[in-house]
């Protein structure tokens, strides 16, 4: 195989709880991860020249070893002594620095693509082990679908698929550092944690309305306080028919679940007119 084209899917967090912090500084989490049908397009092809050539449609993104997708290719090329060059072109649609695993999913796509193109015969479990060295979200981005993520995000348990429904994704004109958010998170006796176990039960019962009502993201208390526009976007979507609206990951992207696609489209149109968000998409839950 000399060329492959892949869809690197975005993720949202239906639930995100932080339960503690390890001695090495990493936070312990319990998250419900879900892929949606919003994706970056990743095209990979073998080239005569040695090395990695990476291009992207976003000017400010690095195209060298500072890009996690580049690191993914280098990881397997070094391990398996691949001397033939590879060209990787990433057309990004997933908002950048948005809490949607945009970089991690690109890296996962490159790992998958390298495995296929060079017939490395790595199982998904073997790929996931290597993915974890790149970032905590990368193993999940290989897995896709609905999953409970624990530990620092690397312990994955497959869950039943959530009911397929329309999703509106809205990112305001700001970017947020995940490290910045976690560094400012204060956990204490008064911390109100989302009920991840109840959310799992709702998913198993295939109850979309109950599932939406029990969604929660502990990191909102940090990010929303600094960026009130996130709360404004949530309120706007809720006022126009969303079952619930919530920040994904460390933010600032907000997503909302709907019962009907027509309602989702109307809500997106109203949100566009408000000027609160710079990037707005109407998409759907993606199940494997």
CSV table of C-alpha atoms in Angstrom, one decimal:
chain,number,residue,atom,x,y,z
A,1,UNK,CA,0.0,0.0,0.0
A,2,UNK,CA,1.6,3.3,-1.2
A,3,UNK,CA,-1.1,5.7,-0.1
A,4,UNK,CA,-4.0,5.9,2.4
A,5,UNK,CA,-6.7,8.4,3.2
A,6,UNK,CA,-8.2,8.5,6.7
A,7,UNK,CA,-10.7,10.4,8.8
A,8,UNK,CA,-9.4,11.5,12.2
A,9,UNK,CA,-12.5,11.9,14.3
A,10,UNK,CA,-13.1,14.5,17.0
A,11,UNK,CA,-14.2,13.5,20.5
A,12,UNK,CA,-16.5,15.1,23.1
A,13,UNK,CA,-16.7,14.3,26.8
A,14,UNK,CA,-20.2,13.3,27.8
A,15,UNK,CA,-18.9,13.3,31.4
A,16,UNK,CA,-15.6,14.5,32.9
A,17,UNK,CA,-14.7,14.1,36.6
A,18,UNK,CA,-11.3,14.6,38.3
A,19,UNK,CA,-10.9,12.4,41.3
A,20,UNK,CA,-7.4,13.3,42.5
A,21,UNK,CA,-3.8,14.1,41.5
A,22,UNK,CA,-0.8,11.8,41.3
A,23,UNK,CA,2.6,12.6,42.8
A,24,UNK,CA,4.0,13.2,39.3
A,25,UNK,CA,1.4,16.0,38.8
A,26,UNK,CA,-0.9,14.1,36.5
A,27,UNK,CA,-4.6,14.2,37.4
A,28,UNK,CA,-6.8,11.1,37.9
A,29,UNK,CA,-9.9,11.3,35.8
A,30,UNK,CA,-13.2,9.4,35.1
A,31,UNK,CA,-14.5,10.4,31.7
A,32,UNK,CA,-17.1,9.2,29.2
A,33,UNK,CA,-15.5,9.7,25.8
A,34,UNK,CA,-17.5,9.8,22.6
A,35,UNK,CA,-16.5,10.3,18.9
A,36,UNK,CA,-18.6,12.6,16.7
A,37,UNK,CA,-18.7,12.8,12.9
A,38,UNK,CA,-16.5,15.9,12.7
A,39,UNK,CA,-13.0,15.0,11.4
A,40,UNK,CA,-9.6,16.0,10.0
A,41,UNK,CA,-8.7,14.5,6.7
A,42,UNK,CA,-5.3,12.7,6.8
A,43,UNK,CA,-3.6,11.7,3.6
A,44,UNK,CA,-0.4,9.6,3.7
A,45,UNK,CA,1.8,8.5,0.9
A,46,UNK,CA,5.2,6.9,0.5
A,47,UNK,CA,7.9,9.1,-1.2
A,48,UNK,CA,11.4,8.3,-2.6
A,49,UNK,CA,13.1,10.8,-0.3
A,50,UNK,CA,13.9,9.8,3.3
A,51,UNK,CA,12.3,11.4,6.3
A,52,UNK,CA,8.8,12.8,7.1
A,53,UNK,CA,7.2,15.6,5.2
A,54,UNK,CA,4.2,17.1,7.0
A,55,UNK,CA,1.8,19.7,5.7
A,56,UNK,CA,-1.4,21.2,7.1
A,57,UNK,CA,-3.9,23.9,6.1
A,58,UNK,CA,-3.4,25.7,9.4
A,59,UNK,CA,-0.5,28.1,9.1
A,60,UNK,CA,0.4,28.4,12.7
A,61,UNK,CA,0.6,24.6,13.4
A,62,UNK,CA,4.2,23.2,13.5
A,63,UNK,CA,5.1,20.7,10.8
A,64,UNK,CA,8.2,19.2,12.5
A,65,UNK,CA,8.9,17.2,15.6
A,66,UNK,CA,6.7,19.6,17.6
A,67,UNK,CA,3.6,18.2,15.9
A,68,UNK,CA,2.2,15.1,17.6
A,69,UNK,CA,1.3,13.5,14.2
A,70,UNK,CA,4.9,13.9,13.1
A,71,UNK,CA,6.0,12.3,16.4
A,72,UNK,CA,3.6,9.4,15.7
A,73,UNK,CA,5.2,8.7,12.3
A,74,UNK,CA,8.8,9.0,13.7
A,75,UNK,CA,7.9,6.6,16.6
A,76,UNK,CA,7.1,3.8,14.2
A,77,UNK,CA,9.8,4.6,11.6
A,78,UNK,CA,12.5,4.5,14.3
A,79,UNK,CA,11.2,1.3,15.9
A,80,UNK,CA,10.8,-0.6,12.7
A,81,UNK,CA,13.8,1.0,10.9
A,82,UNK,CA,11.6,2.3,8.0
A,83,UNK,CA,14.0,4.2,5.7
A,84,UNK,CA,11.5,5.1,3.0
A,85,UNK,CA,10.0,8.6,3.4
A,86,UNK,CA,6.4,9.4,4.1
A,87,UNK,CA,4.4,12.5,3.2
A,88,UNK,CA,1.5,13.4,5.5
A,89,UNK,CA,-1.1,16.1,4.6
A,90,UNK,CA,-3.6,17.0,7.3
A,91,UNK,CA,-6.6,19.1,6.4
A,92,UNK,CA,-7.9,20.3,9.7
A,93,UNK,CA,-11.6,20.8,10.4
A,94,UNK,CA,-11.6,20.1,14.1
A,95,UNK,CA,-11.1,23.3,16.0
A,96,UNK,CA,-7.5,23.7,17.4
A,97,UNK,CA,-6.9,23.9,21.2
A,98,UNK,CA,-10.5,23.2,21.7
A,99,UNK,CA,-10.9,20.2,24.1
A,100,UNK,CA,-11.8,17.9,21.2
A,101,UNK,CA,-8.5,15.9,20.9
A,102,UNK,CA,-7.7,17.3,17.5
A,103,UNK,CA,-4.0,16.7,17.7
A,104,UNK,CA,-4.4,13.3,19.4
A,105,UNK,CA,-6.8,12.0,16.8
A,106,UNK,CA,-4.4,13.1,14.0
A,107,UNK,CA,-1.6,11.1,15.7
A,108,UNK,CA,-3.9,8.1,16.1
A,109,UNK,CA,-4.7,8.2,12.4
A,110,UNK,CA,-1.0,8.3,11.5
A,111,UNK,CA,-0.3,5.3,13.7
A,112,UNK,CA,-3.1,3.4,12.1
A,113,UNK,CA,-2.0,4.5,8.6
A,114,UNK,CA,1.7,3.5,9.2
A,115,UNK,CA,0.6,0.1,10.5
A,116,UNK,CA,-1.4,-0.5,7.3
A,117,UNK,CA,1.0,1.0,4.8
A,118,UNK,CA,4.0,-0.8,6.0
A,119,UNK,CA,2.2,-4.0,7.1
A,120,UNK,CA,3.6,-3.8,10.6
A,121,UNK,CA,1.0,-6.3,11.9
A,122,UNK,CA,0.5,-4.4,15.2
A,123,UNK,CA,-2.7,-5.2,17.0
A,124,UNK,CA,-4.9,-2.4,18.3
A,125,UNK,CA,-3.6,-3.2,21.8
A,126,UNK,CA,0.0,-3.0,20.6
A,127,UNK,CA,-0.8,0.3,18.8
A,128,UNK,CA,-2.5,1.7,21.9
A,129,UNK,CA,0.6,1.0,24.0
A,130,UNK,CA,2.7,3.0,21.7
A,131,UNK,CA,0.0,5.7,21.4
A,132,UNK,CA,0.1,6.3,25.2
A,133,UNK,CA,3.7,7.5,24.9
A,134,UNK,CA,2.4,10.3,22.7
A,135,UNK,CA,-0.5,11.5,24.8
A,136,UNK,CA,-3.2,10.3,27.2
A,137,UNK,CA,-6.0,10.8,24.6
A,138,UNK,CA,-4.3,9.0,21.7
A,139,UNK,CA,-5.2,5.4,22.7
A,140,UNK,CA,-8.9,6.4,22.9
A,141,UNK,CA,-8.7,8.1,19.5
A,142,UNK,CA,-7.6,4.7,18.1
A,143,UNK,CA,-10.4,3.0,19.8
A,144,UNK,CA,-13.3,5.4,19.0
A,145,UNK,CA,-16.9,5.0,19.9
A,146,UNK,CA,-18.2,5.2,23.5
A,147,UNK,CA,-15.7,4.5,26.3
A,148,UNK,CA,-15.0,5.1,30.0
A,149,UNK,CA,-11.5,6.5,30.4
A,150,UNK,CA,-9.9,6.2,33.9
A,151,UNK,CA,-6.4,6.7,35.4
A,152,UNK,CA,-4.9,9.6,33.5
A,153,UNK,CA,-7.2,8.7,30.6
A,154,UNK,CA,-5.3,5.6,29.4
A,155,UNK,CA,-7.5,2.9,31.1
A,156,UNK,CA,-10.3,2.4,28.6
A,157,UNK,CA,-13.5,0.3,29.0
A,158,UNK,CA,-15.8,0.0,26.0
A,159,UNK,CA,-19.4,1.0,26.7
A,160,UNK,CA,-22.5,0.4,24.7
A,161,UNK,CA,-23.1,2.9,21.9
A,162,UNK,CA,-25.0,6.0,22.9
A,163,UNK,CA,-28.2,6.8,21.0
A,164,UNK,CA,-27.4,8.4,17.7
A,165,UNK,CA,-28.4,12.0,17.8
A,166,UNK,CA,-27.6,15.4,16.3
A,167,UNK,CA,-24.8,17.4,17.9
A,168,UNK,CA,-24.0,21.1,17.6
A,169,UNK,CA,-20.4,22.0,18.1
A,170,UNK,CA,-19.4,25.7,18.8
A,171,UNK,CA,-16.0,27.1,19.5
A,172,UNK,CA,-15.6,30.8,20.6
A,173,UNK,CA,-12.7,32.8,19.3
A,174,UNK,CA,-10.4,31.8,22.1
A,175,UNK,CA,-8.1,28.9,22.8
A,176,UNK,CA,-7.4,27.3,26.1
A,177,UNK,CA,-4.4,25.3,27.3
A,178,UNK,CA,-5.3,22.0,29.0
A,179,UNK,CA,-2.3,22.4,31.4
A,180,UNK,CA,-3.5,25.9,32.3
A,181,UNK,CA,-7.0,24.6,33.3
A,182,UNK,CA,-5.7,21.6,35.3
A,183,UNK,CA,-3.2,23.7,37.1
A,184,UNK,CA,-6.0,26.0,38.4
A,185,UNK,CA,-8.4,23.2,39.3
A,186,UNK,CA,-9.0,23.1,43.1
A,187,UNK,CA,-10.4,19.9,44.5
A,188,UNK,CA,-12.0,19.9,48.0
A,189,UNK,CA,-14.9,18.6,50.1
A,190,UNK,CA,-17.3,21.1,48.5
A,191,UNK,CA,-16.4,20.1,44.9
A,192,UNK,CA,-19.5,19.0,43.1
A,193,UNK,CA,-18.6,15.9,41.0
A,194,UNK,CA,-20.6,14.7,38.0
A,195,UNK,CA,-22.3,11.3,38.5
A,196,UNK,CA,-20.3,9.2,36.0
A,197,UNK,CA,-21.9,6.0,37.2
A,198,UNK,CA,-25.4,7.3,36.6
A,199,UNK,CA,-24.3,8.5,33.2
A,200,UNK,CA,-23.1,5.0,32.4
A,201,UNK,CA,-26.4,3.5,33.5
A,202,UNK,CA,-28.3,5.9,31.3
A,203,UNK,CA,-26.1,4.9,28.3
A,204,UNK,CA,-26.8,1.2,29.0
A,205,UNK,CA,-30.5,1.9,29.1
A,206,UNK,CA,-30.3,3.9,25.8
A,207,UNK,CA,-32.1,6.8,27.4
A,208,UNK,CA,-31.0,9.9,25.5
A,209,UNK,CA,-32.9,12.4,27.6
A,210,UNK,CA,-31.7,11.1,31.0
A,211,UNK,CA,-28.2,10.8,29.6
A,212,UNK,CA,-28.2,14.4,28.5
A,213,UNK,CA,-29.6,15.5,31.9
A,214,UNK,CA,-26.7,13.8,33.8
A,215,UNK,CA,-23.9,15.1,31.6
A,216,UNK,CA,-21.3,17.1,33.6
A,217,UNK,CA,-17.8,18.5,33.3
A,218,UNK,CA,-15.9,19.4,36.4
A,219,UNK,CA,-13.4,21.6,34.5
A,220,UNK,CA,-16.2,24.0,33.6
A,221,UNK,CA,-15.8,25.7,37.0
A,222,UNK,CA,-12.2,26.8,36.0
A,223,UNK,CA,-12.6,27.6,32.3
A,224,UNK,CA,-16.1,29.3,32.4
A,225,UNK,CA,-14.9,31.6,35.3
A,226,UNK,CA,-12.1,32.9,33.0
A,227,UNK,CA,-14.2,32.9,29.8
A,228,UNK,CA,-17.9,33.7,30.5
A,229,UNK,CA,-18.6,33.4,26.7
A,230,UNK,CA,-18.7,29.6,27.3
A,231,UNK,CA,-21.7,30.0,29.6
A,232,UNK,CA,-23.3,32.3,27.1
A,233,UNK,CA,-23.0,29.8,24.3
A,234,UNK,CA,-24.4,27.1,26.6
A,235,UNK,CA,-27.4,29.2,27.5
A,236,UNK,CA,-28.0,30.2,23.9
A,237,UNK,CA,-28.1,26.5,22.8
A,238,UNK,CA,-30.3,25.5,25.7
A,239,UNK,CA,-32.8,28.3,25.0
A,240,UNK,CA,-33.2,27.0,21.4
A,241,UNK,CA,-34.0,23.3,22.0
A,242,UNK,CA,-30.8,21.5,23.2
A,243,UNK,CA,-31.4,18.6,25.6
A,244,UNK,CA,-28.2,19.8,27.3
A,245,UNK,CA,-25.1,21.8,26.4
A,246,UNK,CA,-21.7,21.3,28.0
A,247,UNK,CA,-18.0,22.2,27.5
A,248,UNK,CA,-15.9,19.5,26.0
A,249,UNK,CA,-12.6,18.6,27.8
A,250,UNK,CA,-10.8,21.6,29.1
A,251,UNK,CA,-12.7,23.8,26.6
A,252,UNK,CA,-13.4,26.2,25.2
A,253,UNK,CA,-15.6,24.3,22.8
A,254,UNK,CA,-19.2,23.7,23.7
A,255,UNK,CA,-21.3,20.9,22.3
A,256,UNK,CA,-25.1,20.4,22.6
A,257,UNK,CA,-27.2,17.3,22.0
A,258,UNK,CA,-30.6,17.5,20.2
A,259,UNK,CA,-33.4,15.1,19.5
A,260,UNK,CA,-34.1,16.5,15.9
A,261,UNK,CA,-31.7,17.6,13.3
A,262,UNK,CA,-34.0,20.4,12.2
A,263,UNK,CA,-33.9,21.9,15.8
A,264,UNK,CA,-30.1,21.5,15.8
A,265,UNK,CA,-29.8,23.5,12.6
A,266,UNK,CA,-32.1,26.2,13.8
A,267,UNK,CA,-30.2,26.5,17.0
A,268,UNK,CA,-26.9,26.7,15.1
A,269,UNK,CA,-28.3,29.5,12.9
A,270,UNK,CA,-29.4,31.5,15.9
A,271,UNK,CA,-26.0,31.0,17.5
A,272,UNK,CA,-24.2,32.2,14.3
A,273,UNK,CA,-26.3,35.3,14.3
A,274,UNK,CA,-25.3,36.0,17.9
A,275,UNK,CA,-21.6,36.2,17.1
A,276,UNK,CA,-20.7,34.3,20.3
A,277,UNK,CA,-18.9,31.5,18.5
A,278,UNK,CA,-16.4,31.6,15.6
A,279,UNK,CA,-16.7,28.0,14.5
A,280,UNK,CA,-20.1,26.2,14.5
A,281,UNK,CA,-20.9,22.7,13.1
A,282,UNK,CA,-24.0,20.6,13.0
A,283,UNK,CA,-23.0,16.9,13.1
A,284,UNK,CA,-23.9,13.6,14.7
A,285,UNK,CA,-22.8,11.1,17.3
A,286,UNK,CA,-20.4,8.6,15.6
A,287,UNK,CA,-20.6,5.0,16.8
A,288,UNK,CA,-18.2,2.2,15.8
